[in-house]
Coordinates of N, CA, C and O in Angstrom, one line a residue:
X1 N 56.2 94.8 80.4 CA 57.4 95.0 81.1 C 58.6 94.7 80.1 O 58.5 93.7 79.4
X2 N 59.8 95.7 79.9 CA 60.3 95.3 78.9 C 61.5 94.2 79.3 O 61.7 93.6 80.3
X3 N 62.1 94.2 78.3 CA 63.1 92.6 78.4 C 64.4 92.7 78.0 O 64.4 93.1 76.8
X4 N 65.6 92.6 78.4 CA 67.1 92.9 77.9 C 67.4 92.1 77.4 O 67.4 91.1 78.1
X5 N 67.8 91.7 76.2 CA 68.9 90.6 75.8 C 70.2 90.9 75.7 O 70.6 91.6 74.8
X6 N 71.2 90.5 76.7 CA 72.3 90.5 76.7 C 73.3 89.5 75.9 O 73.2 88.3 75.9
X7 N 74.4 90.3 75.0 CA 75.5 89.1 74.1 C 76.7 89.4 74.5 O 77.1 90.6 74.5
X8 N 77.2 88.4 74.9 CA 78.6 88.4 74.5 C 79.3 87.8 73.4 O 79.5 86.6 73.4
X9 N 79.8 88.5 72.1 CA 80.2 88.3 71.3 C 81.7 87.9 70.9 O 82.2 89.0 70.9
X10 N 82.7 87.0 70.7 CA 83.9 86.9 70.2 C 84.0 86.8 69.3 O 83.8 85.7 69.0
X11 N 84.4 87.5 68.2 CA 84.2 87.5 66.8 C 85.4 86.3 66.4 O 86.5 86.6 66.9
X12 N 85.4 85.5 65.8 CA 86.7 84.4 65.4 C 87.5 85.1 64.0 O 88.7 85.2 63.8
X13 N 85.8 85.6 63.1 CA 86.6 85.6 61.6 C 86.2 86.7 61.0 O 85.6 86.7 59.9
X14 N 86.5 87.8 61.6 CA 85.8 89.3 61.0 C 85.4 89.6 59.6 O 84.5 90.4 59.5
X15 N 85.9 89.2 58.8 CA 85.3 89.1 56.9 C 84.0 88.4 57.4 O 82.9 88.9 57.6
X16 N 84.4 87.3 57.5 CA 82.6 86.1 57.8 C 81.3 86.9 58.6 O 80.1 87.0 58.3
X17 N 82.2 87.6 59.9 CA 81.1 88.3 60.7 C 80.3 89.5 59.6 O 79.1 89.5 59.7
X18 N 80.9 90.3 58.9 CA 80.2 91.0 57.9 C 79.3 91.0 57.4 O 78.7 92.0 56.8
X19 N 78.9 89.2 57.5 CA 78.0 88.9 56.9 C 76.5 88.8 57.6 O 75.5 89.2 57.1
X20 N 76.6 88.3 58.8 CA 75.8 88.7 60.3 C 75.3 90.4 60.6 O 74.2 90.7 61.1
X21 N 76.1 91.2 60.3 CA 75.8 92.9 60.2 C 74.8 93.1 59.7 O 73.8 93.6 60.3
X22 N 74.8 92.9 58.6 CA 73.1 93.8 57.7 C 72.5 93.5 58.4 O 71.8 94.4 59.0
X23 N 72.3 92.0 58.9 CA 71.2 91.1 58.7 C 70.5 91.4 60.5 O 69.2 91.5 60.4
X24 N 70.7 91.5 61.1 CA 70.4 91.5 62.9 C 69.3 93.0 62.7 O 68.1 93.0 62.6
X25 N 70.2 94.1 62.6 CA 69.1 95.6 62.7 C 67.9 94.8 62.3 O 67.2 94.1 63.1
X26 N 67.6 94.8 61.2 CA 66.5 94.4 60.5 C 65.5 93.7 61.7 O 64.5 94.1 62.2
X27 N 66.3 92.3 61.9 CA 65.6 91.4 62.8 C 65.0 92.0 64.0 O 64.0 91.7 64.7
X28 N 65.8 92.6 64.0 CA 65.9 93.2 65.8 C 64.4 94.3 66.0 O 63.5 94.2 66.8
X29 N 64.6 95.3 64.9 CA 63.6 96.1 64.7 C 62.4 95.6 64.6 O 61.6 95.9 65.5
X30 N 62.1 94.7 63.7 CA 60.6 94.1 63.4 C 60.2 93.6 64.6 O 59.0 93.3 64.5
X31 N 60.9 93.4 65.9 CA 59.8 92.9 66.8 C 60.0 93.5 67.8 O 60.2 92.9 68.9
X32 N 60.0 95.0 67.6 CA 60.2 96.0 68.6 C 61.1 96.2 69.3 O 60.9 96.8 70.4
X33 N 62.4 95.5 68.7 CA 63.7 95.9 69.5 C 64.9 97.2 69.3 O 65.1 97.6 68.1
X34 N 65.4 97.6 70.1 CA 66.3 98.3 69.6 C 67.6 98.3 70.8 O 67.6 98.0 72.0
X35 N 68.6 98.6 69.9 CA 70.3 98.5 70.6 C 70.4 99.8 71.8 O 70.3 101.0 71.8
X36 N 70.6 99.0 72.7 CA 70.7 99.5 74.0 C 72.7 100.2 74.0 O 73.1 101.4 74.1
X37 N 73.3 99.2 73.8 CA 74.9 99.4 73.4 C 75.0 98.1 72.5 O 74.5 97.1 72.9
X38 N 75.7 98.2 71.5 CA 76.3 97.5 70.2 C 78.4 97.7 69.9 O 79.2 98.2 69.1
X39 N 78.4 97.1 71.3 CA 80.4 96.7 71.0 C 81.1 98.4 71.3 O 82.1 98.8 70.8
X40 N 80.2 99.0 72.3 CA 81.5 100.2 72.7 C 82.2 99.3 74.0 O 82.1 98.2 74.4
X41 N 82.8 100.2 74.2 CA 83.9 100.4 75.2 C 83.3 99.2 76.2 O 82.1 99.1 76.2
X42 N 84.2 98.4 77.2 CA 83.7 98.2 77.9 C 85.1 98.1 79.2 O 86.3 98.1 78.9
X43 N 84.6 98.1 80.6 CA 85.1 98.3 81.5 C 84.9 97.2 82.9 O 84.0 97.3 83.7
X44 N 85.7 96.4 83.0 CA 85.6 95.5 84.1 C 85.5 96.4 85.2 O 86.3 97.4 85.3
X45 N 84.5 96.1 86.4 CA 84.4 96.5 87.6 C 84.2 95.7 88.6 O 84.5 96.3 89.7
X46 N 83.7 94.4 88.7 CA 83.8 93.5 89.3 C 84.2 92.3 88.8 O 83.9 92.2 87.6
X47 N 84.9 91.0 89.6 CA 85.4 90.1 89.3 C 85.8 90.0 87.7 O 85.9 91.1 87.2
X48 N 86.1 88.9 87.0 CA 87.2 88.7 85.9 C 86.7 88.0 84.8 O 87.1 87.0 84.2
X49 N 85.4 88.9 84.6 CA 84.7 88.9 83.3 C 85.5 90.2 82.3 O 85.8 91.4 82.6
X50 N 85.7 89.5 81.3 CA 86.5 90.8 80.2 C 85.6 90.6 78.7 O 86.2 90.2 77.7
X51 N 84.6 90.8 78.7 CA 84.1 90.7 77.3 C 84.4 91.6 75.9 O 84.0 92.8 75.7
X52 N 85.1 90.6 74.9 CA 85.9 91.6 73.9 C 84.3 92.4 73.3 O 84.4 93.6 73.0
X53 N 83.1 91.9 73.2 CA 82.2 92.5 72.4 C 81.0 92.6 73.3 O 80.9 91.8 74.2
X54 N 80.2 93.4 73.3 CA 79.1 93.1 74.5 C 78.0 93.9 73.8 O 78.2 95.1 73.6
X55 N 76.6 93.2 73.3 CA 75.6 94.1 72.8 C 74.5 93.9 73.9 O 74.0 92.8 74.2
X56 N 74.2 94.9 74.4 CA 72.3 95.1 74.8 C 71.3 95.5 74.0 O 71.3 96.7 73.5
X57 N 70.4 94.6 74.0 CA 69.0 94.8 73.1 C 68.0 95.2 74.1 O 68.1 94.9 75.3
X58 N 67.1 96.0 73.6 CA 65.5 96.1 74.7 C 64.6 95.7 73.7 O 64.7 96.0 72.5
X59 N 63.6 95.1 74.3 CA 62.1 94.4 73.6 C 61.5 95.2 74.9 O 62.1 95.7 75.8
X60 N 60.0 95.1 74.4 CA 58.9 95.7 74.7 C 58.7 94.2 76.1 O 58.2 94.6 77.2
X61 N 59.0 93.0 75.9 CA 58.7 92.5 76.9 C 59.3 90.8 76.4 O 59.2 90.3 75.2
X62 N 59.7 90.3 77.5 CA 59.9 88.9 77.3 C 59.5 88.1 76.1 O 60.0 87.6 75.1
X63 N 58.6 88.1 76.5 CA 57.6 87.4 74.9 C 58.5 87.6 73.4 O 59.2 86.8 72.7
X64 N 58.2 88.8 73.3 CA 58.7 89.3 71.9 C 60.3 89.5 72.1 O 61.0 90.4 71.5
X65 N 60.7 88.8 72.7 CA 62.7 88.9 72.6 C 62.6 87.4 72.2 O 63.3 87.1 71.3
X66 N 61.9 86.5 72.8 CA 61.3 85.2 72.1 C 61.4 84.9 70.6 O 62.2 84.3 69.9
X67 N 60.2 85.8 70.6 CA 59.8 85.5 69.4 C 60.9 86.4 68.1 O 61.1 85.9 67.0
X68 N 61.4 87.3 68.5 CA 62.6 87.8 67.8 C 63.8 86.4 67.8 O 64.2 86.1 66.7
X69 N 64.1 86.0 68.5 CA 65.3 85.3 68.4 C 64.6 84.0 68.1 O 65.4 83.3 68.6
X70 N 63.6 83.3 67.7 CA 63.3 82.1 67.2 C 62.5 82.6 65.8 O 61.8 81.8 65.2
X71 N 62.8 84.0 65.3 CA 61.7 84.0 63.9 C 63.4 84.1 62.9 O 64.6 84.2 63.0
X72 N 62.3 83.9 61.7 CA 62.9 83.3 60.4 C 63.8 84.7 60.1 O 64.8 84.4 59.3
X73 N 63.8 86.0 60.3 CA 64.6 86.8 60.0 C 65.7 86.6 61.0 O 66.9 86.8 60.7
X74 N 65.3 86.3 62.1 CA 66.6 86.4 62.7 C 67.8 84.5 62.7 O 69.0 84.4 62.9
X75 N 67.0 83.4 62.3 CA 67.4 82.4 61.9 C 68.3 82.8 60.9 O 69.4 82.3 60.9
X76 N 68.0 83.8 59.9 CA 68.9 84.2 59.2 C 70.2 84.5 58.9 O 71.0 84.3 58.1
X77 N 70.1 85.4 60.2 CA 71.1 85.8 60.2 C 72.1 85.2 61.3 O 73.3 85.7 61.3
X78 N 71.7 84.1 62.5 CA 72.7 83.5 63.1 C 73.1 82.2 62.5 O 74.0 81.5 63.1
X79 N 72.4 81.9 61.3 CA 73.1 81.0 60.5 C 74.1 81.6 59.3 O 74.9 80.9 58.6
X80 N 73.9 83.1 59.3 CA 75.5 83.9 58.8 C 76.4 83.9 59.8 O 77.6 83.5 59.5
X81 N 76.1 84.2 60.8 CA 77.2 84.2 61.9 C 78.1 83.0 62.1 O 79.2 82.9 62.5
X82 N 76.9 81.8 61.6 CA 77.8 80.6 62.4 C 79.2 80.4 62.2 O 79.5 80.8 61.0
X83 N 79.9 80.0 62.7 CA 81.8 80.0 62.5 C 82.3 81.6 62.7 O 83.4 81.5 63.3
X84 N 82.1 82.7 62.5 CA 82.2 83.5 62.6 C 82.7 84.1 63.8 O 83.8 84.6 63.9
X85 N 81.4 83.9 65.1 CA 81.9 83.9 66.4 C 81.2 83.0 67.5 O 80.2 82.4 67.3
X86 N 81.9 83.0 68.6 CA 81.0 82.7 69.6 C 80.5 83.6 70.3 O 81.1 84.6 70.7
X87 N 79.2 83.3 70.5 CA 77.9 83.5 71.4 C 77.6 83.3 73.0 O 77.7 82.2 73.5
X88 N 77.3 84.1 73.5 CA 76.8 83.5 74.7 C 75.3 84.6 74.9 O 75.6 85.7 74.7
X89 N 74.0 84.5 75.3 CA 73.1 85.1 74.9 C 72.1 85.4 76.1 O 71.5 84.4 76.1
X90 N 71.6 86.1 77.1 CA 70.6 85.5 78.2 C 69.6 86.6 77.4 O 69.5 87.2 76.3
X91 N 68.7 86.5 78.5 CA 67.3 87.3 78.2 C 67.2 88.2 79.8 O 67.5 87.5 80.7
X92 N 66.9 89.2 80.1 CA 66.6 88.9 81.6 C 65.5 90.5 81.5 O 65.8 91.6 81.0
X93 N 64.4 89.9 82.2 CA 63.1 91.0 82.3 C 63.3 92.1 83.4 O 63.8 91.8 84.5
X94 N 63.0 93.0 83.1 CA 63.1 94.3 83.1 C 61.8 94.9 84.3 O 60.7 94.3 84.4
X95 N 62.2 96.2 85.1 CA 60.9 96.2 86.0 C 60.7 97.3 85.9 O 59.7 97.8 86.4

């Protein structure tokens, strides 16, 4: 069953975030993920959520969205990000 990871991204320091770019595809890929939407357009429709950045990810299934966001490629690259922006991150399974 596959798995969504949802971000909300605020970028603080756009040069620094640059540094977080290369590095995510890579991660993302290796454990069978790929960008659902990566920071287009977005549109409030209910209540008074306004997210300046919004990425969706798909995994093959819970597990491996896991194991993507606790392996050492992707350690990598949110210790580029750190200071850069704030995060907010869920997981939610898919039917």
């Amino acid at each position: 069953m596959p798995a969504y990871v949802i971000v909300e991204v605020e970028v603080l320091d756009p040069a620094a975030f640059e540094r977080y770019k290369p590095l995510a595809p890579p991660a993302i890929a290796a454990y069978g993920g790929r960008y659902v939407a990566r920071g287009g357009r977005t549109e409030t429709l209910e209540g008074d959520w306004s997210p300046s950045r919004l990425v969706i990810l798909e995994f093959p299934s819970l597990e491996r969205a896991r194991e993507w966001w606790s392996s050492d490629e992707y350690t990598k690259a949110r210790e580029a990000r750190r200071g850069a922006a704030n995060v907010r991150m869920v997981c939610v399974e898919g039917v």
